[in-house]
Amino acid sequence: MSCKRVYGMATRDAYGKTLVELGKENPDIVVLDADLSKSTKSILFAKEFKERFFNMGIAEANMVSTAAGLATCGKIPFASSFASFLMCKGFDQLRMSVANPHINAKFIGSHGGISIGEDGASQMGVEDIALACSLPGFVVMIPADEIATRALVRLAAEHIGPVYIRTGRPKAPIIYQPGIQFEIGKANILREGIDVTVIANGLLVQEAIEAACLCSERGIDVRVIDMHTVKPIDVSAIVQSAQTTGAIVTAEEHLLSGGLGAAVAQVAGEHCPVPMGFIGLKDTYAESGLPEELFKKYGLTAEHIVVEIERVIKKK
Amino acid sequence: MDIEGLKEIARTIRRDIITMTAEANSGHPGGSLSAADVITALYFKVMRHDPKNPNWPERDRFILSKGHAVPALYSALARSGYFPPEQLLSLRRFGSPLQGHPEMRRLSGIEASTGSLGQGLSIGAGMALGGKLDNKGYRVYVMIGDGESEEGQIWEVAMSSAYYKLDNLTAIVDYNSQQLDGWVREIMELEPVVDKWKAFGWHVVDINGHDFYQILKALDEAKATKGRPTVVIARTVKGKGVSFMENNVEFHGMAPTKEQKELALKELRS
Ligand SMILES: Cc1ncc(C[n+]2csc(CCOP(=O)(O)OP(=O)(O)O)c2C)c(N)n1
């Protein structure tokens, strides 16, 4: 973690590599994809364990229910596609084949958010977290970097029950050093501060850190939290932040409906209402462009977080 | 326009596809090149449309359900007069109406927003139903991919369009035998594709999708077929027209480099 960003590998690459490790350790790990294995990086597993990899073709709904069936036979399926197609096309199957019977299957949506860039709105997963969080019993996670990805994918394999993990297309800035321990549902406090807390996940964690650095030059002391698990959300981290800093800004690469901000606001509203600000997509799809151009236009940069911080601390 | 003229336009469209994707440094040249001849035949010979009046209610409609091949469609629209060809170079740029996948609210001439595979033929069926309700004579053409045919929704609309006797609807399968991860037959076999569509109640025409004579004949046959929809299985080659792109799945979603662009344009010179 640093004010200056240093890029590591994309979280989707870290996912593919971790799948291979898991495959070696556990013969029950099976992997499915829907003709995007080159992009989700499940192809790395496919190359090593041909007999345990199933390319289902461009048929996400079929893939989700098939994964559910495999899970009932004691396999641990990891099924991946783009976040948008997996969650949107597989949603009823995730609801009825997976969530309702609380099936032990893992779903990984790559190309989350608008940072996929030039491909444009149809390929951007901007509602995946909301959909996943609406499924009872699901664990929903967004790793910020390669180290977080490896840890969370391994935790997903150990966890008994349905899991959704979002990965990203571009190289992700390095947040963590090797050796850090992760726990499902336990937020990581990356920086202590007393004036305001920024709760972020995914690529917005680095933006939040840089926002904290900019704020410290202006005498504002910002606490930064990586809320890698959106569900079950870390209630005590939110309550403690609200109590000690008295204001919260959330930051996510997702529509503001039903994502991280909504989840944090629900907790804060119930336990300790404080002024809040929200960084995310405001009721709009994005478009083609370079990731940096899109982050600027849709208000997802460190500078936007600073503006939001200054706005909410005035309300304290 | 005669077949020689169509061939010349198709070469222009192929050059545009190469230049646009190289300039954007992203995009899907392979499936655009395979689709170029059918799209040329539709826009320059078969469809009744008016580039100066894109919302003309009587126009024939074309939907590119395999939306990633949109460079071919943008080029056809530009070359038939919907917008200046210079604009093609803004493909995928921030602020351009030429989005990475087609968006009907951003560019006139685009009939449906696609990019999530599997939906375009159903939208086309809706337009065909609408045409029947209003006693309009227009026809609806939808291009789908062979990989895209793995989506369940394709077979849902195959059933419903036959049931509703949508003889004003024509599906064209750009059967280039490849999808994203590799060869269709190695991922999810689609054969016997003709028997499948027949079993669903469609009139099926199986052709070489790079032979204008066969394309035009098939589309004539579709027009003449009453009481059921027609599907044209257009057997094509992914990357058609550029030797090092043909049947090379690498170029499904990878733009040519500057050097590759020059080589490709040399091959595509008339
Ligand atoms: C629902 C959905 N799933 C996955 C994708 C990602 N994707 C884009 S193109 C493609 C392969 C398409 O293959 P095909 O239909 O044969 O097209 P072509 O080979 O002609 O390019 C895939 C899987 C998508 N766009 N939509």
Coordinates of C-alpha atoms and ligand atoms in Angstrom, one line a residue:
Chain A
M1 CA 0.0 0.0 0.0
S2 CA 1.4 3.3 -1.0
C3 CA 0.4 6.8 -2.2
K4 CA 2.2 6.1 -5.4
R5 CA 0.6 3.3 -7.3
V6 CA 2.7 0.2 -8.2
Y7 CA 0.9 -2.2 -10.6
G8 CA 0.9 -5.9 -10.0
M9 CA -1.0 -8.5 -12.1
A10 CA -4.7 -8.3 -12.9
T11 CA -6.9 -10.0 -10.3
R12 CA -8.2 -12.4 -13.1
D13 CA -4.6 -13.6 -13.7
A14 CA -4.2 -14.2 -10.0
Y15 CA -7.5 -16.2 -10.0
G16 CA -6.2 -18.5 -12.8
K17 CA -3.0 -19.1 -11.0
T18 CA -4.7 -19.9 -7.7
L19 CA -7.1 -22.3 -9.4
V20 CA -4.1 -24.3 -10.6
E21 CA -2.7 -24.4 -7.0
L22 CA -6.1 -25.6 -5.7
G23 CA -6.4 -28.1 -8.5
K24 CA -3.1 -29.7 -7.4
E25 CA -4.1 -29.8 -3.8
N26 CA -7.7 -31.0 -4.1
P27 CA -8.9 -33.5 -6.8
D28 CA -12.5 -32.4 -6.1
I29 CA -11.9 -29.0 -7.6
V30 CA -13.6 -28.8 -11.0
V31 CA -13.8 -25.7 -13.3
L32 CA -16.4 -24.6 -15.7
D33 CA -16.3 -21.7 -18.2
A34 CA -18.6 -20.3 -20.9
D35 CA -16.3 -19.7 -23.8
L36 CA -14.3 -17.0 -22.0
S37 CA -11.6 -19.1 -20.4
K38 CA -8.9 -17.1 -22.2
S39 CA -10.3 -13.9 -20.6
T40 CA -11.3 -15.2 -17.1
K41 CA -8.0 -17.1 -17.0
S42 CA -9.6 -20.4 -16.1
I43 CA -7.7 -21.6 -19.2
L44 CA -4.6 -22.0 -16.9
F45 CA -6.5 -24.7 -15.0
A46 CA -7.9 -26.2 -18.2
K47 CA -4.3 -26.7 -19.5
E48 CA -3.2 -28.6 -16.4
F49 CA -6.4 -30.5 -15.6
K50 CA -8.1 -31.2 -18.9
E51 CA -10.4 -33.9 -17.4
R52 CA -11.7 -31.6 -14.7
F53 CA -12.4 -28.6 -16.9
F54 CA -15.7 -28.2 -18.7
N55 CA -16.1 -25.5 -21.4
M56 CA -19.9 -25.2 -21.6
G57 CA -19.9 -22.9 -24.6
I58 CA -21.7 -19.6 -24.6
A59 CA -24.4 -20.8 -22.3
E60 CA -24.1 -19.2 -18.9
A61 CA -27.4 -20.4 -17.4
N62 CA -26.7 -24.0 -18.3
M63 CA -23.2 -23.6 -16.8
V64 CA -24.6 -22.4 -13.4
S65 CA -27.1 -25.2 -13.0
T66 CA -24.5 -27.8 -14.1
A67 CA -22.1 -26.5 -11.5
A68 CA -24.9 -26.9 -8.9
G69 CA -25.3 -30.5 -10.0
L70 CA -21.6 -31.2 -9.8
A71 CA -21.6 -29.7 -6.3
T72 CA -24.2 -32.2 -5.1
C73 CA -21.8 -35.0 -6.0
G74 CA -19.1 -33.6 -3.7
K75 CA -17.2 -31.7 -6.3
I76 CA -16.2 -28.1 -5.6
P77 CA -17.0 -26.3 -8.9
F78 CA -15.6 -22.9 -9.8
A79 CA -17.6 -21.5 -12.7
S80 CA -16.5 -18.3 -14.4
S81 CA -17.5 -15.9 -17.1
F82 CA -17.6 -12.1 -17.4
A83 CA -19.3 -10.7 -14.3
S84 CA -22.1 -9.3 -16.4
F85 CA -23.0 -12.5 -18.3
L86 CA -22.5 -14.8 -15.3
M87 CA -24.7 -12.8 -13.0
C88 CA -27.3 -11.5 -15.4
K89 CA -27.7 -14.5 -17.6
G90 CA -27.3 -17.0 -14.8
F91 CA -29.3 -15.2 -12.2
D92 CA -32.4 -17.4 -12.0
Q93 CA -30.2 -20.4 -12.0
L94 CA -28.1 -18.9 -9.2
R95 CA -31.3 -18.2 -7.3
M96 CA -33.0 -21.6 -7.7
S97 CA -30.2 -24.1 -8.5
V98 CA -27.7 -22.6 -6.1
A99 CA -28.9 -20.1 -3.4
N100 CA -32.2 -21.7 -2.5
P101 CA -30.7 -25.2 -1.7
H102 CA -27.5 -23.5 -0.4
I103 CA -25.2 -25.3 -2.8
N104 CA -21.4 -25.4 -2.3
A105 CA -20.4 -23.8 -5.6
K106 CA -18.2 -20.9 -6.4
F107 CA -18.8 -18.3 -9.1
I108 CA -16.2 -16.0 -10.5
G109 CA -17.1 -13.0 -12.6
S110 CA -14.2 -11.4 -14.4
H111 CA -14.2 -8.0 -16.2
G112 CA -16.1 -6.4 -13.3
G113 CA -16.7 -2.7 -13.4
I114 CA -16.0 -0.1 -16.1
S115 CA -12.2 -0.5 -16.1
I116 CA -12.5 -3.0 -19.0
G117 CA -12.5 0.1 -21.1
E118 CA -12.9 0.0 -24.9
D119 CA -15.4 -2.9 -25.2
G120 CA -18.1 -0.7 -23.8
A121 CA -21.2 -0.9 -21.7
S122 CA -22.5 -4.3 -22.8
Q123 CA -19.4 -6.1 -21.4
M124 CA -19.2 -4.2 -18.1
G125 CA -20.3 -5.9 -14.9
V126 CA -21.8 -3.0 -13.0
E127 CA -24.7 -4.7 -11.2
D128 CA -23.1 -8.1 -10.4
I129 CA -22.5 -7.2 -6.7
A130 CA -26.1 -6.1 -6.2
L131 CA -27.4 -9.3 -7.8
A132 CA -25.1 -11.5 -5.8
C133 CA -25.9 -9.8 -2.5
S134 CA -29.6 -10.3 -3.1
L135 CA -29.1 -14.1 -3.0
P136 CA -29.6 -15.4 0.5
G137 CA -26.6 -17.3 1.9
F138 CA -24.1 -16.1 -0.7
V139 CA -20.7 -14.8 0.3
V140 CA -19.7 -11.9 -2.0
M141 CA -16.2 -10.7 -2.4
I142 CA -14.1 -8.3 -4.5
P143 CA -10.3 -8.6 -4.1
A144 CA -8.3 -5.5 -4.6
D145 CA -5.0 -7.0 -5.8
E146 CA -3.3 -10.2 -6.6
I147 CA -2.4 -11.1 -3.0
A148 CA -6.0 -10.5 -2.0
T149 CA -7.3 -12.6 -4.9
R150 CA -5.1 -15.6 -4.0
A151 CA -6.3 -15.4 -0.4
L152 CA -10.0 -14.9 -1.1
V153 CA -10.1 -17.6 -3.8
R154 CA -8.5 -20.1 -1.4
L155 CA -10.9 -19.0 1.4
A156 CA -13.8 -19.5 -1.1
A157 CA -12.6 -23.1 -1.7
E158 CA -12.6 -23.8 2.0
H159 CA -15.9 -22.1 2.8
I160 CA -18.9 -24.4 2.6
G161 CA -21.6 -22.6 0.7
P162 CA -22.1 -20.5 -2.4
V163 CA -19.6 -17.7 -3.1
Y164 CA -19.4 -15.0 -5.7
I165 CA -16.0 -13.3 -6.4
R166 CA -15.5 -10.4 -8.8
T167 CA -12.2 -10.1 -10.6
G168 CA -11.0 -7.4 -13.0
R169 CA -9.5 -7.0 -16.4
P170 CA -6.6 -4.5 -16.0
K171 CA -3.5 -4.8 -13.9
A172 CA -4.3 -4.0 -10.3
P173 CA -2.2 -1.7 -8.1
I174 CA -0.5 -3.6 -5.3
I175 CA -2.1 -3.1 -1.9
Y176 CA -0.9 -6.0 0.1
Q177 CA 2.4 -7.6 1.0
P178 CA 2.7 -11.4 1.1
G179 CA 1.9 -13.1 4.4
I180 CA -1.2 -10.9 5.1
Q181 CA -4.1 -12.9 6.6
F182 CA -7.6 -12.5 5.2
E183 CA -10.8 -13.6 6.7
I184 CA -14.2 -13.8 5.0
G185 CA -16.3 -11.0 6.3
K186 CA -13.5 -9.2 8.1
A187 CA -12.5 -5.8 6.6
N188 CA -8.9 -4.8 6.4
I189 CA -8.0 -1.4 7.9
L190 CA -5.2 -0.1 5.6
R191 CA -4.7 3.3 7.2
E192 CA -5.7 4.8 10.5
G193 CA -7.4 8.2 10.6
I194 CA -9.8 10.2 12.8
D195 CA -11.7 12.7 10.5
V196 CA -13.5 10.4 8.1
T197 CA -13.4 6.8 6.9
V198 CA -13.3 5.7 3.3
I199 CA -14.6 2.2 2.8
A200 CA -13.7 0.9 -0.6
N201 CA -13.1 -2.3 -2.5
G202 CA -11.6 -3.6 -5.8
L203 CA -9.7 -1.0 -7.8
L204 CA -11.2 1.8 -5.7
V205 CA -9.0 0.8 -2.8
Q206 CA -6.0 2.4 -4.4
E207 CA -8.0 5.5 -5.3
A208 CA -9.1 5.7 -1.6
I209 CA -5.5 5.4 -0.5
E210 CA -4.4 8.2 -2.9
A211 CA -7.4 10.3 -1.7
A212 CA -6.2 9.8 1.9
C213 CA -2.7 11.0 0.8
L214 CA -4.1 14.1 -0.9
C215 CA -6.3 14.8 2.2
S216 CA -3.4 14.5 4.6
E217 CA -1.7 17.3 2.7
R218 CA -4.8 19.4 3.5
G219 CA -4.8 18.4 7.1
I220 CA -7.7 15.9 6.9
D221 CA -6.9 12.5 8.5
V222 CA -8.5 9.7 6.6
R223 CA -9.1 6.2 7.7
V224 CA -9.1 3.7 4.8
I225 CA -10.8 0.3 4.9
D226 CA -10.7 -2.4 2.2
M227 CA -14.2 -4.0 2.5
H228 CA -13.3 -7.0 0.3
T229 CA -16.3 -8.9 1.6
V230 CA -19.6 -7.1 0.8
K231 CA -21.6 -10.0 2.2
P232 CA -21.5 -10.9 5.0
I233 CA -20.4 -7.3 5.7
D234 CA -18.1 -6.4 8.6
V235 CA -20.6 -4.7 10.9
S236 CA -18.2 -4.0 13.7
A237 CA -15.7 -2.3 11.3
I238 CA -18.4 0.0 10.1
V239 CA -19.8 0.8 13.5
Q240 CA -16.3 1.4 14.9
S241 CA -15.4 3.7 12.0
A242 CA -18.7 5.6 12.3
Q243 CA -18.0 6.1 16.0
T244 CA -14.4 7.1 15.8
T245 CA -14.4 9.2 12.6
G246 CA -18.0 10.4 12.5
A247 CA -18.3 10.3 8.7
I248 CA -18.1 7.7 6.0
V249 CA -17.5 7.8 2.3
T250 CA -17.9 4.5 0.3
A251 CA -16.2 3.9 -3.1
E252 CA -16.9 1.2 -5.5
E253 CA -16.8 0.4 -9.2
H254 CA -20.5 -0.5 -9.4
L255 CA -23.9 1.1 -9.6
L256 CA -24.8 2.8 -6.4
S257 CA -28.0 0.6 -6.2
G258 CA -27.4 -2.4 -4.1
G259 CA -23.6 -2.4 -3.9
L260 CA -21.0 -1.6 -1.2
G261 CA -22.4 1.8 -0.4
A262 CA -25.9 0.6 0.1
A263 CA -24.7 -2.2 2.3
V264 CA -22.6 0.1 4.5
A265 CA -25.4 2.7 4.7
Q266 CA -27.8 0.0 5.9
V267 CA -25.4 -0.9 8.8
A268 CA -24.6 2.7 9.6
G269 CA -28.3 3.6 9.5
E270 CA -29.3 0.9 11.9
H271 CA -26.4 1.2 14.4
C272 CA -24.8 4.6 14.2
P273 CA -26.1 7.1 11.6
V274 CA -23.4 9.5 10.4
P275 CA -23.0 11.7 7.4
M276 CA -22.2 9.6 4.3
G277 CA -21.0 10.1 0.8
F278 CA -21.1 7.6 -2.1
I279 CA -18.7 7.1 -4.9
G280 CA -19.9 4.8 -7.7
L281 CA -22.0 4.8 -10.9
K282 CA -25.0 7.0 -10.5
D283 CA -27.9 5.3 -12.3
T284 CA -26.1 5.1 -15.6
Y285 CA -24.2 2.7 -17.8
A286 CA -20.8 3.7 -18.9
E287 CA -19.3 3.6 -22.5
S288 CA -16.2 2.8 -24.5
G289 CA -13.0 4.6 -23.6
L290 CA -9.7 4.2 -21.8
P291 CA -10.2 3.1 -18.1
E292 CA -8.6 6.4 -16.9
E293 CA -11.0 8.4 -19.1
L294 CA -14.0 6.5 -17.8
F295 CA -12.9 6.8 -14.1
K296 CA -12.7 10.5 -14.6
K297 CA -16.1 10.9 -16.4
Y298 CA -18.0 8.6 -14.0
G299 CA -16.4 10.1 -10.9
L300 CA -14.3 7.2 -9.6
T301 CA -10.9 8.8 -9.1
A302 CA -9.0 9.8 -5.9
E303 CA -9.9 13.4 -6.7
H304 CA -13.6 12.6 -6.7
I305 CA -13.2 10.8 -3.4
V306 CA -11.5 13.9 -1.9
V307 CA -14.4 16.2 -3.0
E308 CA -16.8 13.8 -1.4
I309 CA -14.8 13.6 1.8
E310 CA -14.7 17.4 2.0
R311 CA -18.5 17.5 1.5
V312 CA -19.3 15.0 4.2
I313 CA -17.0 16.2 6.9
K314 CA -18.7 19.6 6.6
K315 CA -21.9 17.9 7.7
K316 CA -20.4 16.3 10.9
Chain B
M1 CA -25.4 -3.3 -58.3
D2 CA -23.7 -6.3 -59.9
I3 CA -21.6 -8.9 -58.1
E4 CA -18.3 -7.3 -59.2
G5 CA -19.5 -4.1 -57.5
L6 CA -20.4 -5.9 -54.3
K7 CA -17.0 -7.6 -54.2
E8 CA -15.3 -4.2 -54.5
I9 CA -17.4 -2.8 -51.6
A10 CA -16.7 -5.9 -49.5
R11 CA -13.0 -5.3 -50.0
T12 CA -13.4 -1.7 -48.9
I13 CA -15.3 -2.9 -45.8
R14 CA -12.5 -5.4 -45.0
R15 CA -9.9 -2.6 -45.3
D16 CA -12.0 -0.5 -43.0
I17 CA -12.2 -3.3 -40.4
I18 CA -8.4 -3.6 -40.4
T19 CA -7.8 0.1 -40.2
M20 CA -10.4 0.7 -37.5
T21 CA -9.4 -2.1 -35.2
A22 CA -5.7 -1.3 -35.7
E23 CA -6.3 2.4 -34.9
A24 CA -8.4 1.5 -31.9
N25 CA -5.8 -1.1 -30.8
S26 CA -8.7 -3.4 -29.8
G27 CA -11.7 -5.0 -31.2
H28 CA -12.7 -8.2 -33.0
P29 CA -11.4 -8.4 -36.6
G30 CA -11.9 -12.1 -37.1
G31 CA -15.7 -12.3 -36.8
S32 CA -16.0 -8.9 -38.6
L33 CA -14.1 -10.2 -41.6
S34 CA -16.2 -13.4 -41.8
A35 CA -19.4 -11.3 -41.8
A36 CA -18.3 -8.8 -44.4
D37 CA -19.8 -10.3 -47.5
V38 CA -23.3 -11.0 -46.1
I39 CA -23.4 -7.5 -44.6
T40 CA -22.3 -6.0 -47.9
A41 CA -25.0 -7.9 -49.8
L42 CA -27.7 -6.8 -47.3
Y43 CA -26.8 -3.1 -47.3
F44 CA -25.8 -2.6 -50.9
K45 CA -28.3 -4.9 -52.7
V46 CA -31.0 -6.6 -50.7
M47 CA -32.4 -4.3 -48.0
R48 CA -34.7 -1.4 -48.6
H49 CA -33.3 1.4 -46.5
D50 CA -32.5 5.1 -46.7
P51 CA -29.4 6.4 -45.1
K52 CA -30.8 9.9 -45.2
N53 CA -33.9 8.8 -43.4
P54 CA -32.8 6.1 -40.9
N55 CA -36.1 6.0 -39.0
W56 CA -38.2 5.5 -42.2
P57 CA -40.9 3.2 -40.8
E58 CA -41.0 1.0 -44.0
R59 CA -37.3 0.2 -43.9
D60 CA -35.9 -3.3 -43.7
R61 CA -34.1 -3.9 -40.5
F62 CA -30.7 -5.5 -39.8
I63 CA -29.6 -6.6 -36.4
L64 CA -26.1 -7.7 -35.7
S65 CA -26.7 -10.0 -32.8
K66 CA -23.1 -11.0 -32.6
G67 CA -22.4 -7.4 -31.7
H68 CA -18.6 -7.7 -31.4
A69 CA -18.4 -7.8 -35.2
V70 CA -19.7 -4.3 -35.3
P71 CA -16.7 -2.8 -37.3
A72 CA -18.2 -4.6 -40.3
L73 CA -21.5 -2.9 -39.7
Y74 CA -20.1 0.5 -38.9
S75 CA -18.2 0.4 -42.2
A76 CA -21.3 -0.7 -44.1
L77 CA -23.3 2.2 -42.6
A78 CA -20.6 4.7 -43.4
R79 CA -20.0 3.5 -46.9
S80 CA -23.7 3.5 -47.6
G81 CA -24.0 7.1 -46.4
Y82 CA -25.2 7.1 -42.8
F83 CA -22.2 9.0 -41.6
P84 CA -18.9 10.2 -43.0
P85 CA -16.3 7.4 -43.4
E86 CA -13.7 9.5 -41.6
Q87 CA -15.7 8.9 -38.4
L88 CA -14.8 5.2 -38.6
L89 CA -11.4 5.9 -37.1
S90 CA -13.1 7.0 -33.8
L91 CA -14.1 3.4 -33.2
R92 CA -14.0 2.6 -29.4
R93 CA -12.7 6.1 -28.6
F94 CA -14.0 8.0 -25.6
G95 CA -16.9 10.1 -26.7
S96 CA -17.4 8.4 -30.0
P97 CA -20.9 7.1 -31.1
L98 CA -19.0 4.1 -32.5
Q99 CA -19.0 2.1 -29.3
G100 CA -17.1 -1.2 -28.9
H101 CA -20.5 -3.0 -29.3
P102 CA -23.5 -1.5 -31.1
E103 CA -25.7 0.9 -29.2
M104 CA -28.9 2.1 -30.9
R105 CA -29.2 5.2 -28.8
R106 CA -25.8 6.5 -29.8
L107 CA -25.8 6.0 -33.6
S108 CA -28.6 6.2 -36.0
G109 CA -28.7 3.2 -38.3
I110 CA -28.1 0.8 -35.4
E111 CA -31.4 -1.0 -34.9
A112 CA -30.6 -2.8 -31.6
S113 CA -28.1 -2.7 -28.8
T114 CA -26.2 -5.9 -28.6
G115 CA -23.1 -7.4 -27.2
S116 CA -24.5 -9.8 -24.7
L117 CA -24.8 -12.7 -27.1
G118 CA -28.1 -14.5 -27.7
Q119 CA -30.6 -11.7 -27.8
G120 CA -30.7 -10.1 -31.2
L121 CA -32.8 -12.7 -33.0
S122 CA -35.5 -12.3 -30.3
I123 CA -35.5 -8.6 -30.8
G124 CA -35.7 -9.2 -34.6
A125 CA -38.7 -11.5 -34.0
G126 CA -40.4 -8.7 -32.1
M127 CA -39.8 -6.4 -35.0
A128 CA -41.2 -9.0 -37.4
L129 CA -44.3 -9.5 -35.2
G130 CA -44.7 -5.7 -35.1
G131 CA -44.5 -5.6 -38.9
K132 CA -47.2 -8.2 -39.1
L133 CA -49.5 -6.4 -36.7
D134 CA -49.2 -3.2 -38.6
N135 CA -49.4 -4.8 -42.1
K136 CA -46.1 -3.4 -43.0
G137 CA -44.0 -5.0 -45.8
Y138 CA -40.6 -4.6 -44.3
R139 CA -38.3 -7.6 -43.7
V140 CA -36.0 -8.2 -40.7
Y141 CA -32.6 -9.7 -41.0
V142 CA -30.6 -10.9 -38.0
M143 CA -27.0 -12.2 -38.0
I144 CA -26.0 -14.6 -35.2
G145 CA -22.7 -16.4 -34.6
D146 CA -22.2 -20.2 -34.6
G147 CA -20.8 -19.9 -31.1
E148 CA -23.7 -17.6 -30.2
S149 CA -26.0 -20.4 -31.2
E150 CA -25.0 -22.2 -28.0
E151 CA -27.2 -19.7 -26.0
G152 CA -30.5 -21.2 -25.0
Q153 CA -32.4 -18.1 -26.1
I154 CA -31.5 -18.8 -29.7
W155 CA -33.5 -22.0 -29.6
E156 CA -36.4 -20.3 -27.7
V157 CA -36.8 -17.8 -30.5
A158 CA -36.3 -20.5 -33.1
M159 CA -39.4 -22.1 -31.6
S160 CA -41.5 -19.0 -31.2
S161 CA -40.7 -17.5 -34.6
A162 CA -41.8 -20.7 -36.4
Y163 CA -44.9 -20.9 -34.2
Y164 CA -45.8 -17.3 -35.2
K165 CA -45.0 -18.0 -38.8
L166 CA -42.6 -15.1 -39.1
D167 CA -41.8 -15.3 -42.8
N168 CA -40.7 -11.7 -42.7
L169 CA -37.8 -12.8 -40.5
T170 CA -34.5 -14.1 -41.8
A171 CA -31.7 -15.3 -39.6
I172 CA -28.2 -15.6 -40.9
V173 CA -25.7 -17.8 -39.0
D174 CA -22.2 -16.6 -39.7
Y175 CA -20.9 -20.1 -39.5
N176 CA -17.1 -19.5 -39.3
S177 CA -16.5 -22.6 -37.2
Q178 CA -14.7 -20.7 -34.4
Q179 CA -15.7 -18.9 -31.3
L180 CA -13.6 -17.2 -28.6
D181 CA -11.8 -20.1 -26.9
G182 CA -11.3 -22.1 -30.1
W183 CA -13.1 -24.2 -32.7
V184 CA -16.8 -24.6 -32.2
R185 CA -16.7 -28.4 -32.7
E186 CA -14.1 -28.7 -29.9
I187 CA -16.2 -26.6 -27.4
M188 CA -19.8 -27.4 -28.1
E189 CA -20.6 -29.2 -31.4
L190 CA -23.4 -27.5 -33.3
E191 CA -23.8 -30.0 -36.1
P192 CA -26.1 -31.2 -37.5
V193 CA -27.0 -27.5 -37.7
V194 CA -29.3 -27.8 -40.8
D195 CA -31.3 -30.6 -39.2
K196 CA -31.7 -28.6 -35.9
W197 CA -33.2 -25.6 -37.6
K198 CA -35.4 -27.8 -39.8
A199 CA -36.7 -29.6 -36.7
F200 CA -37.6 -26.2 -35.2
G201 CA -39.8 -25.5 -38.3
W202 CA -37.5 -23.1 -40.3
H203 CA -36.8 -23.1 -43.9
V204 CA -33.0 -23.7 -44.1
V205 CA -30.6 -22.6 -46.9
D206 CA -27.0 -23.8 -46.6
I207 CA -24.5 -21.7 -48.5
N208 CA -20.9 -20.5 -48.9
G209 CA -21.2 -17.2 -47.1
H210 CA -18.4 -15.6 -49.2
D211 CA -20.1 -16.3 -52.6
F212 CA -22.3 -13.4 -53.5
Y213 CA -24.2 -15.4 -56.0
Q214 CA -25.2 -17.9 -53.3
I215 CA -25.9 -15.1 -50.8
L216 CA -28.2 -13.3 -53.1
K217 CA -30.0 -16.4 -54.1
A218 CA -30.5 -17.5 -50.5
L219 CA -31.9 -14.1 -49.5
D220 CA -34.3 -14.2 -52.5
E221 CA -35.4 -17.7 -51.4
A222 CA -36.0 -16.3 -47.9
K223 CA -38.2 -13.6 -49.3
A224 CA -40.2 -16.1 -51.4
T225 CA -40.7 -18.5 -48.6
K226 CA -44.1 -18.1 -47.0
G227 CA -45.5 -19.3 -43.7
R228 CA -42.2 -19.8 -41.9
P229 CA -39.0 -18.0 -41.2
T230 CA -35.8 -18.8 -43.1
V231 CA -32.3 -19.3 -41.7
V232 CA -29.3 -19.0 -44.0
I233 CA -26.4 -21.1 -42.8
A234 CA -23.6 -19.0 -44.2
R235 CA -20.4 -21.1 -44.2
T236 CA -17.6 -18.6 -43.7
V237 CA -14.0 -18.3 -42.7
K238 CA -13.0 -16.4 -39.6
G239 CA -10.6 -13.6 -40.7
K240 CA -11.6 -14.0 -44.3
G241 CA -9.5 -12.0 -46.8
V242 CA -6.3 -11.7 -44.8
S243 CA -4.1 -14.8 -45.0
F244 CA -2.6 -14.7 -41.5
M245 CA -6.0 -14.0 -39.9
E246 CA -7.9 -16.8 -41.7
N247 CA -8.9 -19.5 -39.3
N248 CA -6.6 -18.0 -36.7
V249 CA -8.6 -17.7 -33.5
E250 CA -6.0 -15.3 -32.0
F251 CA -7.7 -12.6 -34.1
H252 CA -11.1 -13.2 -32.5
G253 CA -10.5 -10.4 -30.1
M254 CA -7.1 -9.0 -31.0
A255 CA -6.4 -6.0 -33.2
P256 CA -3.7 -6.1 -35.8
T257 CA -0.4 -4.4 -35.0
K258 CA 0.8 -1.6 -37.3
E259 CA 2.9 -4.0 -39.3
Q260 CA 0.1 -6.5 -39.5
K261 CA -2.2 -3.8 -40.6
E262 CA 0.1 -2.8 -43.5
L263 CA 0.4 -6.5 -44.6
A264 CA -3.3 -7.0 -44.4
L265 CA -4.1 -3.8 -46.4
K266 CA -1.6 -4.9 -49.1
E267 CA -3.5 -8.2 -49.4
L268 CA -6.8 -6.4 -49.6
R269 CA -5.8 -4.0 -52.4
S270 CA -8.2 -4.3 -55.3
Ligands
LIG1 C1 -23.7 -13.7 -23.3 C2 -22.3 -13.5 -23.7 N1 -21.3 -14.4 -23.3 C3 -20.1 -14.3 -23.6 C4 -19.7 -13.2 -24.4 C5 -18.2 -13.0 -24.8 N2 -17.9 -13.3 -26.2 C6 -17.8 -12.3 -27.1 S1 -17.6 -12.9 -28.6 C7 -17.7 -14.5 -28.1 C8 -17.5 -15.7 -29.1 C9 -18.6 -15.6 -30.1 O1 -18.5 -16.6 -31.0 P1 -19.3 -16.6 -32.4 O2 -20.8 -16.3 -32.0 O3 -19.0 -17.8 -33.1 O4 -18.8 -15.3 -33.1 P2 -17.6 -15.1 -34.2 O5 -16.8 -16.4 -34.1 O6 -18.3 -15.0 -35.5 O7 -16.9 -13.9 -33.8 C10 -17.8 -14.6 -26.7 C11 -17.9 -15.8 -25.9 C12 -20.6 -12.3 -24.8 N3 -20.3 -11.2 -25.6 N4 -21.9 -12.5 -24.5

